[in-house]
Short mmCIF file of C-alpha atoms and ligand atoms in Angstrom, two decimals:
data_model
loop_
_atom_site.label_atom_id
_atom_site.label_comp_id
_atom_site.label_asym_id
_atom_site.label_seq_id
_atom_site.Cartn_x
_atom_site.Cartn_y
_atom_site.Cartn_z
CA MET D 1432 12.21 19.51 11.60
CA SER D 1433 8.82 17.99 12.45
CA THR D 1434 6.83 16.53 9.56
CA LEU D 1435 3.09 16.22 9.17
CA ALA D 1436 2.84 12.85 7.40
CA ILE D 1437 -0.33 11.90 5.54
CA ASP D 1438 -1.30 8.49 4.15
CA ILE D 1439 -4.11 8.39 1.58
CA GLY D 1440 -5.50 4.91 0.93
CA GLY D 1441 -8.56 3.60 -0.89
CA THR D 1442 -10.26 2.87 2.45
CA LYS D 1443 -8.71 5.17 5.05
CA LEU D 1444 -6.81 8.44 5.44
CA ALA D 1445 -4.24 8.80 8.21
CA ALA D 1446 -2.18 11.72 9.46
CA ALA D 1447 0.56 11.83 12.08
CA LEU D 1448 3.17 14.17 13.44
CA ILE D 1449 6.67 12.71 12.99
CA ASP D 1450 9.45 14.27 15.06
CA PRO D 1451 13.04 14.86 13.81
CA GLN D 1452 14.06 11.46 15.28
CA GLN D 1453 11.42 9.81 13.04
CA GLN D 1454 9.21 8.99 16.03
CA LEU D 1455 5.46 9.03 15.43
CA ILE D 1456 3.91 11.38 18.00
CA ASP D 1457 0.20 11.54 17.32
CA ARG D 1458 -2.03 9.84 14.73
CA HIS D 1459 -5.54 10.55 13.42
CA VAL D 1460 -7.49 8.30 11.02
CA LEU D 1461 -10.58 9.04 8.89
CA PRO D 1462 -12.43 6.96 6.28
CA THR D 1463 -11.66 7.81 2.63
CA PRO D 1464 -14.73 9.81 1.52
CA ALA D 1465 -17.37 7.53 0.05
CA SER D 1466 -18.35 10.03 -2.66
CA ARG D 1467 -14.75 9.94 -3.98
CA THR D 1468 -15.00 13.41 -5.59
CA PRO D 1469 -12.08 15.88 -5.56
CA GLU D 1470 -14.15 18.22 -3.35
CA ALA D 1471 -14.87 15.45 -0.83
CA LEU D 1472 -11.19 14.49 -0.63
CA ARG D 1473 -10.17 18.12 -0.19
CA GLU D 1474 -12.65 18.53 2.68
CA ALA D 1475 -11.57 15.26 4.31
CA LEU D 1476 -7.93 16.37 4.09
CA ARG D 1477 -8.90 19.70 5.65
CA SER D 1478 -10.42 17.85 8.66
CA LEU D 1479 -7.44 15.51 8.83
CA VAL D 1480 -4.78 18.25 9.03
CA ALA D 1481 -6.74 20.66 11.27
CA PRO D 1482 -5.64 19.14 14.64
CA PHE D 1483 -1.98 19.49 13.64
CA ALA D 1484 -2.08 23.24 12.85
CA GLY D 1485 1.14 25.02 13.84
CA GLN D 1486 2.96 21.81 14.85
CA ALA D 1487 4.95 20.88 11.71
CA GLN D 1488 7.34 22.58 9.33
CA ARG D 1489 6.54 20.49 6.24
CA VAL D 1490 4.05 17.96 4.87
CA ALA D 1491 5.00 14.55 3.40
CA VAL D 1492 2.27 12.54 1.71
CA ALA D 1493 2.14 8.82 0.89
CA SER D 1494 -0.81 8.25 -1.41
CA THR D 1495 -2.42 5.46 -3.34
CA GLY D 1496 -2.14 6.08 -7.09
CA ILE D 1497 0.60 7.24 -9.42
CA ILE D 1498 2.18 10.41 -8.08
CA ARG D 1499 3.98 12.56 -10.63
CA HIS D 1500 4.90 16.23 -10.27
CA GLY D 1501 2.62 16.41 -7.21
CA ILE D 1502 -0.46 15.19 -9.12
CA LEU D 1503 -2.28 12.01 -8.10
CA THR D 1504 -3.59 9.83 -10.94
CA ALA D 1505 -5.43 6.59 -10.27
CA LEU D 1506 -4.05 3.57 -12.09
CA ASN D 1507 -7.13 1.73 -10.84
CA PRO D 1508 -9.95 4.32 -10.84
CA ASP D 1509 -12.20 1.83 -8.98
CA ASN D 1510 -10.03 2.49 -5.91
CA LEU D 1511 -10.27 6.27 -6.09
CA GLY D 1512 -13.14 7.05 -8.47
CA GLY D 1513 -13.32 10.68 -9.51
CA LEU D 1514 -10.00 11.50 -7.93
CA ALA D 1515 -8.03 10.94 -11.14
CA GLN D 1516 -5.70 13.92 -11.72
CA PHE D 1517 -6.03 15.31 -8.21
CA PRO D 1518 -3.63 18.22 -7.41
CA LEU D 1519 -2.37 16.59 -4.21
CA VAL D 1520 0.67 18.70 -3.37
CA ASP D 1521 -0.97 22.04 -4.21
CA THR D 1522 -4.08 21.13 -2.18
CA LEU D 1523 -2.10 20.24 0.94
CA ALA D 1524 0.25 23.20 0.57
CA GLN D 1525 -2.83 25.46 0.44
CA LEU D 1526 -4.54 23.75 3.39
CA THR D 1527 -1.48 23.90 5.65
CA GLY D 1528 0.61 26.80 4.32
CA LEU D 1529 3.61 24.44 4.45
CA PRO D 1530 5.96 23.01 1.80
CA CYS D 1531 4.64 19.63 0.67
CA LEU D 1532 6.09 16.51 -1.00
CA ALA D 1533 4.24 13.41 -2.20
CA VAL D 1534 5.08 9.83 -3.18
CA ASN D 1535 3.13 6.62 -3.81
CA ASP D 1536 2.00 4.92 -0.58
CA ALA D 1537 3.70 1.55 -1.17
CA GLN D 1538 6.90 3.21 -2.39
CA ALA D 1539 6.96 5.24 0.85
CA ALA D 1540 6.26 2.19 3.01
CA ALA D 1541 9.01 0.25 1.21
CA TRP D 1542 11.54 2.88 2.27
CA ALA D 1543 10.54 2.79 5.95
CA GLU D 1544 10.62 -1.01 5.93
CA TYR D 1545 13.97 -1.10 4.13
CA ARG D 1546 15.42 1.20 6.79
CA ALA D 1547 14.07 -1.13 9.51
CA LEU D 1548 15.76 -4.25 8.10
CA LEU D 1549 18.73 -5.73 9.91
CA GLY D 1550 21.79 -7.04 8.09
CA ASP D 1551 23.20 -6.18 4.72
CA ILE D 1552 20.09 -6.42 2.55
CA ARG D 1553 20.20 -4.24 -0.59
CA ASP D 1554 17.34 -5.70 -2.65
CA MET D 1555 13.91 -5.97 -1.09
CA ALA D 1556 10.25 -5.46 -1.93
CA PHE D 1557 7.30 -4.25 0.10
CA ILE D 1558 3.84 -5.50 -0.83
CA THR D 1559 0.68 -4.01 0.64
CA VAL D 1560 -2.43 -6.16 0.41
CA SER D 1561 -5.05 -3.56 1.28
CA THR D 1562 -7.83 -1.91 -0.80
CA GLY D 1563 -5.56 -2.66 -3.74
CA VAL D 1564 -2.24 -4.48 -3.98
CA GLY D 1565 0.63 -1.99 -4.02
CA GLY D 1566 4.37 -2.44 -4.16
CA GLY D 1567 7.63 -0.68 -3.52
CA ILE D 1568 10.93 -1.96 -4.85
CA ILE D 1569 14.37 -1.31 -3.40
CA SER D 1570 17.18 -2.28 -5.76
CA HIS D 1571 20.85 -1.86 -4.80
CA GLY D 1572 19.67 0.16 -1.79
CA LYS D 1573 17.69 2.62 -3.93
CA LEU D 1574 13.94 3.15 -4.07
CA LEU D 1575 12.60 2.74 -7.60
CA THR D 1576 9.92 5.31 -8.44
CA GLY D 1577 10.31 5.39 -12.23
CA ARG D 1578 10.26 8.31 -14.59
CA HIS D 1579 6.45 8.22 -14.69
CA GLY D 1580 5.93 7.17 -11.06
CA MET D 1581 4.79 3.69 -12.14
CA ALA D 1582 7.65 1.62 -10.66
CA GLY D 1583 6.55 -0.99 -8.17
CA HIS D 1584 2.91 -1.22 -9.31
CA ILE D 1585 3.24 -4.98 -9.08
CA GLY D 1586 -0.44 -5.40 -8.17
CA HIS D 1587 -1.04 -4.89 -11.88
CA THR D 1588 1.12 -7.73 -13.08
CA LEU D 1589 -0.75 -10.67 -14.59
CA ALA D 1590 -1.93 -13.41 -12.24
CA ASP D 1591 -4.57 -15.13 -14.40
CA PRO D 1592 -5.42 -14.25 -18.02
CA HIS D 1593 -8.90 -15.66 -17.42
CA GLY D 1594 -9.31 -13.88 -14.08
CA PRO D 1595 -11.61 -10.98 -13.21
CA LEU D 1596 -11.36 -7.65 -15.01
CA CYS D 1597 -9.27 -5.18 -13.01
CA GLY D 1598 -10.34 -1.55 -12.55
CA CYS D 1599 -7.12 -0.55 -14.37
CA GLY D 1600 -8.48 -2.06 -17.58
CA ARG D 1601 -6.37 -5.25 -17.69
CA ARG D 1602 -7.83 -8.68 -17.06
CA GLY D 1603 -6.57 -10.90 -14.27
CA CYS D 1604 -4.22 -8.55 -12.40
CA VAL D 1605 -2.91 -9.69 -9.01
CA GLU D 1606 -4.95 -6.85 -7.49
CA ALA D 1607 -8.24 -8.04 -9.05
CA ILE D 1608 -7.83 -11.38 -7.25
CA ALA D 1609 -5.82 -10.75 -4.09
CA SER D 1610 -6.73 -7.26 -2.81
CA GLY D 1611 -9.39 -6.40 -0.27
CA ARG D 1612 -11.52 -4.93 -3.06
CA GLY D 1613 -10.83 -8.00 -5.23
CA ILE D 1614 -11.75 -10.45 -2.46
CA SER D 1615 -14.99 -8.59 -1.86
CA ALA D 1616 -15.84 -8.32 -5.59
CA GLN D 1617 -15.42 -12.07 -6.11
CA ALA D 1618 -17.71 -12.98 -3.22
CA VAL D 1619 -21.00 -14.60 -4.22
CA ASP D 1620 -24.08 -16.08 -2.52
CA ALA D 1621 -24.07 -15.57 1.26
CA LEU D 1622 -20.83 -13.55 1.08
CA HIS D 1623 -22.06 -11.16 -1.62
CA GLY D 1624 -21.66 -7.50 -0.59
CA MET D 1625 -19.33 -8.25 2.33
CA THR D 1626 -16.07 -6.41 2.90
CA ALA D 1627 -12.77 -8.27 2.87
CA LYS D 1628 -12.59 -7.71 6.63
CA GLU D 1629 -15.91 -9.50 7.12
CA ILE D 1630 -14.92 -12.29 4.73
CA TYR D 1631 -11.60 -12.68 6.56
CA ALA D 1632 -13.40 -13.03 9.89
CA LEU D 1633 -15.60 -15.77 8.39
CA HIS D 1634 -12.51 -17.51 7.03
CA GLN D 1635 -11.10 -17.54 10.57
CA GLN D 1636 -14.31 -19.22 11.72
CA GLY D 1637 -13.85 -21.94 9.07
CA HIS D 1638 -16.37 -20.77 6.45
CA PRO D 1639 -15.35 -22.77 3.30
CA GLN D 1640 -16.27 -20.12 0.69
CA ALA D 1641 -14.51 -17.38 2.68
CA THR D 1642 -11.44 -19.58 3.06
CA CYS D 1643 -11.43 -20.26 -0.68
CA LEU D 1644 -11.28 -16.50 -1.42
CA ILE D 1645 -8.58 -15.82 1.18
CA GLU D 1646 -6.47 -18.78 0.04
CA ARG D 1647 -6.73 -17.64 -3.58
CA SER D 1648 -5.54 -14.20 -2.49
CA ALA D 1649 -2.59 -15.66 -0.54
CA GLN D 1650 -1.63 -18.02 -3.38
CA THR D 1651 -1.69 -15.14 -5.87
CA VAL D 1652 0.57 -13.05 -3.61
CA ALA D 1653 2.95 -16.01 -3.19
CA ARG D 1654 3.24 -16.37 -6.97
CA LEU D 1655 3.90 -12.64 -7.22
CA ILE D 1656 6.72 -13.01 -4.69
CA ALA D 1657 8.24 -15.86 -6.73
CA ASP D 1658 8.05 -13.62 -9.82
CA LEU D 1659 9.81 -10.82 -7.92
CA LYS D 1660 12.54 -13.21 -6.85
CA ALA D 1661 13.02 -14.23 -10.49
CA SER D 1662 12.93 -10.59 -11.61
CA TYR D 1663 15.67 -9.10 -9.44
CA ASP D 1664 16.74 -11.70 -6.86
CA CYS D 1665 15.16 -9.82 -3.94
CA GLU D 1666 16.53 -11.02 -0.63
CA CYS D 1667 13.47 -10.13 1.40
CA VAL D 1668 9.77 -9.35 0.94
CA VAL D 1669 7.88 -7.36 3.57
CA LEU D 1670 4.10 -7.69 3.74
CA GLY D 1671 1.79 -4.88 4.90
CA GLY D 1672 -1.76 -3.55 4.51
CA SER D 1673 -4.78 -4.63 6.54
CA VAL D 1674 -5.25 -7.88 4.61
CA GLY D 1675 -1.50 -8.56 4.53
CA LEU D 1676 -1.23 -7.99 8.28
CA ALA D 1677 -4.39 -9.93 9.19
CA GLU D 1678 -3.71 -12.80 11.59
CA GLY D 1679 -2.66 -15.93 9.70
CA TYR D 1680 -2.41 -14.33 6.23
CA LEU D 1681 1.40 -14.22 6.08
CA SER D 1682 1.58 -17.90 7.08
CA LEU D 1683 -0.77 -18.77 4.24
CA VAL D 1684 1.41 -16.87 1.76
CA ALA D 1685 4.55 -18.50 3.18
CA GLY D 1686 2.92 -21.92 2.79
CA TYR D 1687 2.18 -21.32 -0.89
CA LEU D 1688 5.64 -19.85 -1.49
CA ALA D 1689 7.19 -22.99 0.06
CA ARG D 1690 5.46 -25.05 -2.65
CA GLU D 1691 7.39 -23.19 -5.38
CA PRO D 1692 10.85 -24.55 -6.30
CA ALA D 1693 13.58 -23.45 -3.84
CA ALA D 1694 15.14 -20.98 -6.30
CA TYR D 1695 11.98 -18.83 -5.97
CA HIS D 1696 12.02 -18.67 -2.16
CA THR D 1697 12.90 -15.47 -0.33
CA HIS D 1698 12.72 -14.24 3.23
CA LEU D 1699 9.14 -13.12 4.06
CA VAL D 1700 8.28 -10.89 7.04
CA ALA D 1701 5.43 -8.71 8.31
CA ALA D 1702 5.87 -4.93 8.20
CA HIS D 1703 7.96 -3.80 11.19
CA HIS D 1704 6.01 -0.50 11.27
CA GLN D 1705 2.69 -2.31 10.76
CA HIS D 1706 0.04 0.19 9.52
CA ASP D 1707 2.36 3.21 9.93
CA ALA D 1708 4.93 2.24 7.28
CA GLY D 1709 3.52 4.67 4.69
CA LEU D 1710 3.42 7.60 7.13
CA LEU D 1711 6.96 6.99 8.39
CA GLY D 1712 8.33 6.31 4.91
CA ALA D 1713 6.99 9.57 3.51
CA ALA D 1714 8.54 11.49 6.43
CA MET D 1715 11.88 9.67 6.03
CA LEU D 1716 12.00 10.29 2.27
CA ALA D 1717 11.34 14.00 2.90
CA GLU D 1718 13.96 14.14 5.70
CA GLU D 1719 16.55 12.39 3.50
CA ASP D 1720 15.67 14.66 0.56
CA ILE D 1721 14.88 11.66 -1.66
CA ILE D 1722 11.44 12.81 -2.90
P1 ADP G 1066 -5.99 1.41 2.72
O1 ADP G 1066 -6.17 0.59 1.50
O2 ADP G 1066 -6.86 2.61 2.78
O3 ADP G 1066 -4.55 1.73 2.99
P2 ADP G 1066 -6.20 -0.86 4.61
O4 ADP G 1066 -4.75 -1.22 4.57
O5 ADP G 1066 -6.85 -0.80 5.94
O6 ADP G 1066 -6.51 0.56 3.96
O7 ADP G 1066 -6.95 -1.92 3.66
C1 ADP G 1066 -8.34 -1.88 3.51
C2 ADP G 1066 -8.83 -3.26 3.11
O8 ADP G 1066 -8.46 -4.20 4.13
C3 ADP G 1066 -10.35 -3.33 2.98
O9 ADP G 1066 -10.66 -4.17 1.88
C4 ADP G 1066 -10.79 -3.97 4.31
O10 ADP G 1066 -12.02 -4.70 4.17
C5 ADP G 1066 -9.62 -4.90 4.61
N1 ADP G 1066 -9.42 -5.14 6.06
C6 ADP G 1066 -9.43 -4.22 7.06
N2 ADP G 1066 -9.20 -4.79 8.26
C7 ADP G 1066 -9.03 -6.12 8.01
C8 ADP G 1066 -8.77 -7.26 8.83
N3 ADP G 1066 -8.66 -7.15 10.17
N4 ADP G 1066 -8.66 -8.47 8.24
C9 ADP G 1066 -8.77 -8.60 6.90
N5 ADP G 1066 -9.04 -7.57 6.07
C10 ADP G 1066 -9.16 -6.34 6.60
C1 BMX G 1067 -3.53 0.39 -6.59
C2 BMX G 1067 -2.92 1.72 -7.01
C3 BMX G 1067 -1.53 1.87 -6.37
C4 BMX G 1067 -1.57 1.67 -4.85
C5 BMX G 1067 -2.24 0.33 -4.51
C6 BMX G 1067 -2.42 0.16 -3.00
C7 BMX G 1067 -4.58 3.46 -7.50
C8 BMX G 1067 -5.53 4.48 -6.95
N1 BMX G 1067 -3.81 2.80 -6.61
O1 BMX G 1067 -2.82 -0.64 -7.18
O2 BMX G 1067 -0.98 3.13 -6.67
O3 BMX G 1067 -0.26 1.73 -4.32
O4 BMX G 1067 -3.52 0.27 -5.15
O5 BMX G 1067 -3.27 1.19 -2.53
O6 BMX G 1067 -4.53 3.27 -8.68
P1 BMX G 1067 -4.11 1.07 -1.18
O7 BMX G 1067 -5.18 2.08 -1.23
O8 BMX G 1067 -4.61 -0.31 -1.12
O9 BMX G 1067 -3.12 1.32 -0.08
#
C-alpha cells in the first residue's frame, strides 16, 4: 500500500509519497502559513496534498504538537498560534478521501531512526532541534506516546529556572533556550529579528554573539542528553531538525556531552533519514499498525 506522508512543523510543511517498501518517491515542501489560523493551515494542506491525488491508499501524518484522538493541540502555542485543537485527521481525511492516522512529529521520526539503527539497541531517543525542541523515546524497543500523547516532550524539561519564559507557560524549558525559535528570541542588538538560520550562518563566520547563542543551545541539548541517559539508560541519541543537522552543531553537542562525567555519555549520531525522518516514521508506524 502506498502512503501519502505529511510532516507538519512550526516552520515548514512537507508531503511525500512512500511506497510499500518504505522508499520515498516524491516530496513537496511549503512554508507553514504565517497567519497560523485553522483556515490557513487547512488551505495549505489542500495545496500540499493536491499533487498526490489518486496516488496513495492512506495518509499518515507526523505533526508538531500533542496528537490525541486525531486532534492536534499545541503544547507551545507560540509555535502554532491559533492552531490549538485543530481536527487534523478529519481535515486530511476530508481533503483526500483516504483513511488517515496522525502522530507527533518527533515520535514518528524516532521510530524511523530506531528502525535504521544497526546492532541490538533497544533504548534510544530522537531529539529534533528545529522550530521547537521535540523528542521521541524508544524504550525496550517500543515507542512511547503516552496516554495523553505527551510522552517524549523533552523540550519542555527544565534547563534553567532563571531562563526565558517558554511559550508553553513554564520558565526556562530546553526549548526556550535551544530551539530555532528560542535562539532567535534571545538575539539582541545586531542579531535582533534574525532567524536561527541567519544566526547560525553568522556563527559559522565567527560572529561572537551568534556563537554564544549557538553554544548555549548545544550545551543545553547536551545536558538534556545526560538527563535522558540518567532517566532510562538510553544507548543512543539521534539528532535531527534543521538546527540539529546544521554543519558543526552535533560536534558542539558532543563536545559538551564529553565534559559530563562518563556515566552520562551515550552514543550520539545525526539522523540517518535527515529531514525525512518524520515522513518515513509516520508511514512506517501506519504500515506496522502501531498508530
Ligand atoms: P520544522 O520546525 O518546521 O520541522 P526545521 O526543522 O526546518 O522545520 O526547523 C526550522 C528552524 O531551523 C528555524 O528556526 C530555522 O531558522 C532553522 N534553520 C533552518 N535551516 C537552518 C540551517 N541551515 N542552520 C541552522 N538553522 C536552520
Ligand atoms: C514543541 C511541540 C512538540 C514538537 C516540537 C518540535 C507544539 C506545537 N510543538 O515542543 O509537540 O514535537 O515543538 O516541533 O507544541 P517542530 O515544529 O520544531 O518540528
